[in-house]
XYZ file of N, CA and C in Angstrom:
372
model
N 0.741 -1.170 -0.006
C -0.048 0.020 0.000
C 0.758 1.213 -0.027
N 1.924 1.186 0.708
C 2.764 2.490 0.774
C 3.178 2.699 -0.645
N 3.683 1.808 -1.446
C 4.151 2.281 -2.702
C 3.176 2.831 -3.543
N 1.787 2.259 -3.497
C 0.610 2.863 -4.256
C 0.616 4.388 -3.639
N 0.826 4.580 -2.374
C 0.531 5.965 -1.876
C 1.607 6.723 -2.553
N 2.814 6.350 -2.636
C 3.906 7.116 -3.060
C 3.687 7.411 -4.703
N 3.165 6.469 -5.515
C 2.829 6.641 -6.751
C 1.833 7.659 -6.956
N 0.743 7.601 -6.111
C -0.245 8.693 -6.370
C 0.355 10.082 -5.890
N 1.182 10.108 -4.803
C 1.680 11.349 -4.454
C 2.581 11.798 -5.477
N 3.399 10.952 -6.184
C 4.388 11.490 -7.166
C 3.554 12.004 -8.345
N 2.457 11.369 -8.695
C 1.633 11.845 -10.013
C 0.985 13.191 -9.526
N 0.594 13.280 -8.276
C 0.069 14.459 -7.718
C 0.764 15.794 -7.868
N 2.305 15.405 -7.206
C 3.323 16.348 -7.144
C 3.577 16.924 -8.673
N 3.545 15.820 -9.431
C 3.981 16.551 -10.836
C 2.809 17.251 -11.569
N 1.614 16.937 -11.194
C 0.525 17.811 -11.772
C 0.459 19.033 -11.155
N 0.624 19.239 -9.787
C 0.584 20.502 -9.260
C 1.678 21.358 -9.437
N 3.004 20.781 -9.431
C 4.029 21.493 -9.639
C 3.906 22.245 -11.183
N 3.528 21.434 -12.306
C 3.483 21.638 -13.715
C 2.399 22.939 -13.516
N 1.057 22.605 -13.167
C 0.055 23.579 -13.272
C 0.386 24.767 -12.465
N 1.020 24.898 -11.265
C 1.635 25.916 -10.590
C 2.550 26.575 -11.322
N 3.539 26.140 -11.872
C 4.493 26.843 -12.762
C 3.874 27.319 -13.733
N 2.894 26.906 -14.589
C 2.210 27.418 -15.606
C 1.599 28.758 -15.252
N 0.911 28.704 -14.075
C 0.177 29.880 -13.742
C 0.897 30.787 -13.152
N 2.233 30.644 -12.488
C 3.160 31.582 -12.118
C 3.811 32.216 -13.289
N 4.259 31.607 -14.256
C 4.966 31.997 -15.431
C 4.363 32.593 -16.574
N 3.190 32.318 -16.681
C 2.235 32.781 -18.114
C 1.431 34.021 -17.367
N 1.299 34.923 -18.459
C 0.383 36.051 -18.150
C -1.346 35.547 -18.005
N -2.105 36.102 -17.292
C -3.337 35.797 -17.011
C -4.146 35.712 -18.364
N -3.851 36.531 -19.190
C -4.372 36.525 -20.576
C -4.111 35.550 -21.445
N -2.992 34.931 -21.376
C -2.545 33.868 -22.131
C -3.199 32.491 -21.567
N -3.284 32.494 -20.285
C -3.873 31.269 -19.644
C -5.571 31.220 -19.923
N -6.083 32.394 -19.996
C -7.579 32.701 -20.409
C -7.666 32.106 -21.856
N -6.760 32.538 -22.656
C -6.940 32.260 -24.139
C -6.491 30.687 -24.263
N -6.073 29.995 -23.480
C -5.659 28.577 -23.452
C -6.925 27.798 -23.012
N -7.973 28.286 -22.447
C -9.174 27.635 -22.020
C -9.146 27.789 -20.436
N -8.501 28.473 -19.860
C -8.724 28.582 -18.245
C -9.691 29.815 -18.157
N -10.914 29.633 -18.223
C -11.850 30.689 -18.270
C -11.820 31.383 -16.846
N -11.572 30.458 -15.859
C -11.626 31.174 -14.382
C -10.761 32.214 -14.166
N -9.818 32.267 -15.052
C -8.733 33.276 -14.682
C -9.336 34.806 -14.971
N -10.501 34.935 -15.714
C -11.063 35.990 -16.033
C -11.853 36.610 -14.840
N -11.936 35.839 -13.861
C -12.785 36.123 -12.736
C -11.792 36.565 -11.599
N -10.513 36.330 -11.852
C -9.488 36.883 -10.792
C -8.522 37.871 -11.284
N -7.813 38.527 -10.375
C -6.719 39.397 -10.763
C -5.528 38.585 -11.194
N -4.644 39.384 -11.770
C -3.379 38.833 -12.056
C -2.508 38.224 -10.801
N -2.624 38.953 -9.729
C -2.014 38.623 -8.363
C -2.864 37.342 -7.996
N -4.049 37.408 -8.078
C -4.823 35.922 -7.526
C -4.577 34.711 -8.392
N -4.367 34.952 -9.646
C -4.047 33.867 -10.475
C -2.526 33.274 -10.057
N -1.684 34.263 -9.820
C -0.429 33.876 -9.489
C -0.471 33.295 -8.003
N -1.156 33.841 -7.208
C -1.412 33.315 -5.964
C -1.716 31.931 -5.873
N -2.662 31.688 -6.740
C -3.237 30.235 -6.898
C -2.153 29.268 -7.406
N -1.304 29.757 -8.435
C -0.347 29.022 -8.836
C 0.996 28.673 -7.896
N 1.047 29.712 -7.258
C 2.257 29.806 -6.054
C 1.647 28.533 -5.293
N 0.358 28.562 -4.732
C -0.120 27.547 -3.739
C -0.015 26.228 -4.242
N -0.168 26.072 -5.558
C -0.204 24.673 -6.184
C 1.361 24.165 -6.214
N 2.078 25.101 -6.552
C 3.547 24.896 -6.786
C 4.101 24.344 -5.514
N 4.004 25.213 -4.380
C 4.444 24.804 -3.040
C 3.821 23.696 -2.489
N 2.472 23.503 -2.706
C 1.860 22.223 -2.430
C 2.525 20.986 -2.936
N 2.661 21.255 -4.241
C 3.135 19.935 -5.036
C 4.638 19.695 -4.635
N 5.440 20.682 -4.166
C 6.777 20.521 -3.695
C 6.686 19.937 -2.173
N 5.544 20.348 -1.558
C 5.416 19.829 -0.184
C 4.797 18.392 -0.226
N 4.201 17.884 -1.200
C 4.000 16.470 -1.063
C 5.195 15.593 -1.255
N 6.341 16.162 -1.788
C 7.461 15.169 -2.050
C 8.600 15.571 -1.222
N 9.131 16.771 -1.025
C 10.347 17.280 -0.452
C 10.495 16.779 1.021
N 9.443 17.153 1.919
C 9.559 16.681 3.424
C 9.912 15.289 3.480
N 9.122 14.524 2.683
C 9.370 12.880 2.948
C 10.707 12.481 2.459
N 11.143 12.959 1.308
C 12.436 12.540 0.750
C 13.591 12.997 1.509
N 13.601 14.386 1.967
C 14.755 14.877 2.922
C 14.571 14.392 4.263
N 13.474 14.033 4.634
C 13.093 13.727 6.123
C 13.111 14.787 6.858
N 12.997 15.938 6.547
C 12.738 17.012 7.257
C 11.248 17.309 7.241
N 10.719 17.446 8.382
C 9.383 17.499 8.696
C 8.671 16.922 7.920
N 8.554 15.662 7.708
C 7.517 14.945 6.912
C 6.123 15.092 7.217
N 5.686 15.623 8.429
C 4.417 15.892 8.754
C 3.749 16.893 7.707
N 4.623 17.620 7.165
C 4.078 18.550 6.203
C 3.534 18.002 4.847
N 3.849 16.888 4.595
C 3.261 15.785 3.473
C 1.753 15.805 3.370
N 1.016 15.433 4.650
C -0.382 15.454 4.726
C -0.850 16.674 4.739
N -0.184 17.604 5.305
C -0.801 19.088 5.283
C -0.786 19.673 4.032
N 0.296 19.423 3.182
C 0.271 19.985 1.827
C -1.033 19.305 1.160
N -1.108 17.956 1.299
C -2.074 17.232 0.591
C -3.530 17.889 0.970
N -3.648 18.028 2.226
C -4.937 18.540 2.744
C -5.111 20.097 2.052
N -4.186 20.849 2.002
C -4.274 22.020 1.387
C -4.561 22.025 -0.061
N -3.924 21.127 -0.772
C -4.339 20.862 -2.172
C -5.779 20.485 -2.354
N -6.291 19.686 -1.540
C -7.521 19.253 -1.450
C -8.605 20.283 -1.287
N -8.355 21.232 -0.340
C -9.162 22.506 -0.205
C -9.009 23.317 -1.586
N -7.895 23.446 -1.981
C -7.734 24.416 -3.530
C -8.612 23.627 -4.579
N -8.653 22.220 -4.620
C -9.368 21.525 -5.467
C -10.774 21.562 -5.341
N -11.341 21.601 -4.020
C -12.780 21.714 -3.843
C -13.155 23.194 -4.272
N -12.329 24.065 -4.104
C -12.484 25.478 -4.663
C -12.752 25.392 -6.214
N -11.758 24.743 -6.877
C -11.807 24.700 -8.260
C -13.144 23.961 -8.803
N -13.451 22.669 -8.285
C -14.793 22.063 -8.492
C -15.854 23.110 -8.260
N -15.985 23.690 -7.202
C -17.221 24.672 -6.975
C -17.259 25.851 -8.049
N -16.102 26.295 -8.286
C -16.106 27.350 -9.421
C -16.632 26.680 -10.903
N -16.113 25.520 -11.101
C -16.528 25.019 -12.375
C -17.994 24.605 -12.209
N -18.632 24.080 -11.311
C -19.974 23.781 -11.202
C -20.935 25.092 -11.317
N -20.528 26.040 -10.535
C -21.189 27.443 -10.776
C -21.123 27.980 -11.969
N -20.102 27.544 -12.776
C -19.951 28.304 -14.188
C -20.685 27.307 -15.229
N -21.474 26.292 -14.662
C -22.008 25.421 -15.598
C -20.931 24.472 -16.334
N -19.725 24.317 -15.995
C -18.756 23.585 -16.564
C -18.406 22.274 -15.781
N -19.461 21.565 -15.630
C -19.181 20.095 -15.141
C -18.010 19.311 -16.018
N -18.152 19.251 -16.998
C -16.846 18.723 -17.736
C -15.483 19.212 -17.425
N -15.481 20.447 -17.154
C -14.124 21.008 -16.532
C -13.897 20.713 -15.182
N -15.110 20.522 -14.319
C -14.786 20.095 -13.017
C -14.106 18.675 -12.618
N -14.225 17.806 -13.693
C -13.801 16.533 -13.594
C -12.264 16.274 -13.192
N -11.447 17.011 -13.906
C -9.775 17.029 -13.529
C -9.754 17.443 -12.005
N -10.312 18.529 -11.791
C -10.192 18.975 -10.268
C -10.811 18.034 -9.298
N -11.753 17.374 -9.541
C -12.665 16.593 -8.811
C -11.479 15.359 -8.623
N -11.057 14.810 -9.582
C -10.054 13.536 -9.441
C -8.777 14.114 -8.712
N -8.258 15.044 -9.043
C -6.948 15.706 -8.308
C -7.374 15.844 -6.891
N -8.651 16.280 -6.449
C -9.137 16.682 -5.055
C -9.198 15.233 -4.341
N -9.755 14.418 -4.994
C -9.934 13.079 -4.343
C -8.668 12.345 -4.023
N -7.669 12.490 -5.106
C -6.398 11.816 -4.849
C -5.516 12.503 -3.747
N -5.874 13.807 -3.749
C -5.262 14.632 -2.541
C -5.601 14.129 -1.214
N -7.025 14.036 -1.322
C -7.665 13.666 -0.023
C -7.250 12.116 0.512
N -7.009 11.340 -0.496
C -6.457 9.957 -0.088
C -4.960 10.126 0.505
N -4.052 10.809 -0.310
C -2.776 11.058 0.437
C -2.976 11.870 1.717
N -3.720 12.726 2.124
C -4.105 13.324 3.334
C -4.412 12.246 4.315
N -5.483 11.606 4.169
C -5.876 10.446 4.894
C -4.828 9.304 5.298
N -4.178 9.044 4.284
C -3.299 7.994 4.451
C -2.231 8.251 5.125
N -1.649 9.439 4.920
C -0.326 10.069 5.508
C -0.665 10.472 6.855
N -1.808 10.799 7.274
C -2.157 11.321 8.683
C -2.305 9.996 9.481
N -2.967 8.920 8.488
C -3.423 7.711 9.282
C -2.304 6.672 9.385
N -2.663 5.317 8.877
C -2.007 4.224 8.913
C -0.714 4.134 8.349
N -0.637 5.031 7.253
C 0.900 4.843 6.458
C 1.489 6.109 6.712
N 1.393 6.749 7.694
C 2.106 8.154 8.111
C 3.795 7.664 8.144
N 4.584 8.846 8.022
C 5.979 8.568 8.064
C 6.399 8.358 9.499
């Protein structure tokens, strides 16, 4: 089971680090033009903040466990990413974009699995 949790955690980390870097590095207008309609509802700083939170959360899924420095941060990062994905799902549903909510829902569920397992029976 521990290997499965590590695989899920690694995939989540890749997804959130990639998504976070994209939001931090690209202008909001370019993100909106690429299909991220939600960016039109937020300021440039707001989009960058979401990207930074995703980037740090993705790093927080891996680095504490790998370095052995404060591994309790892994489930905390996963919990924070779960909250971010709940917000993303809510935005998509309110915008009548249920198809767009699916990736956020899947990432949120996987982040919740990491949260519960790393706080629970497979903690570090």
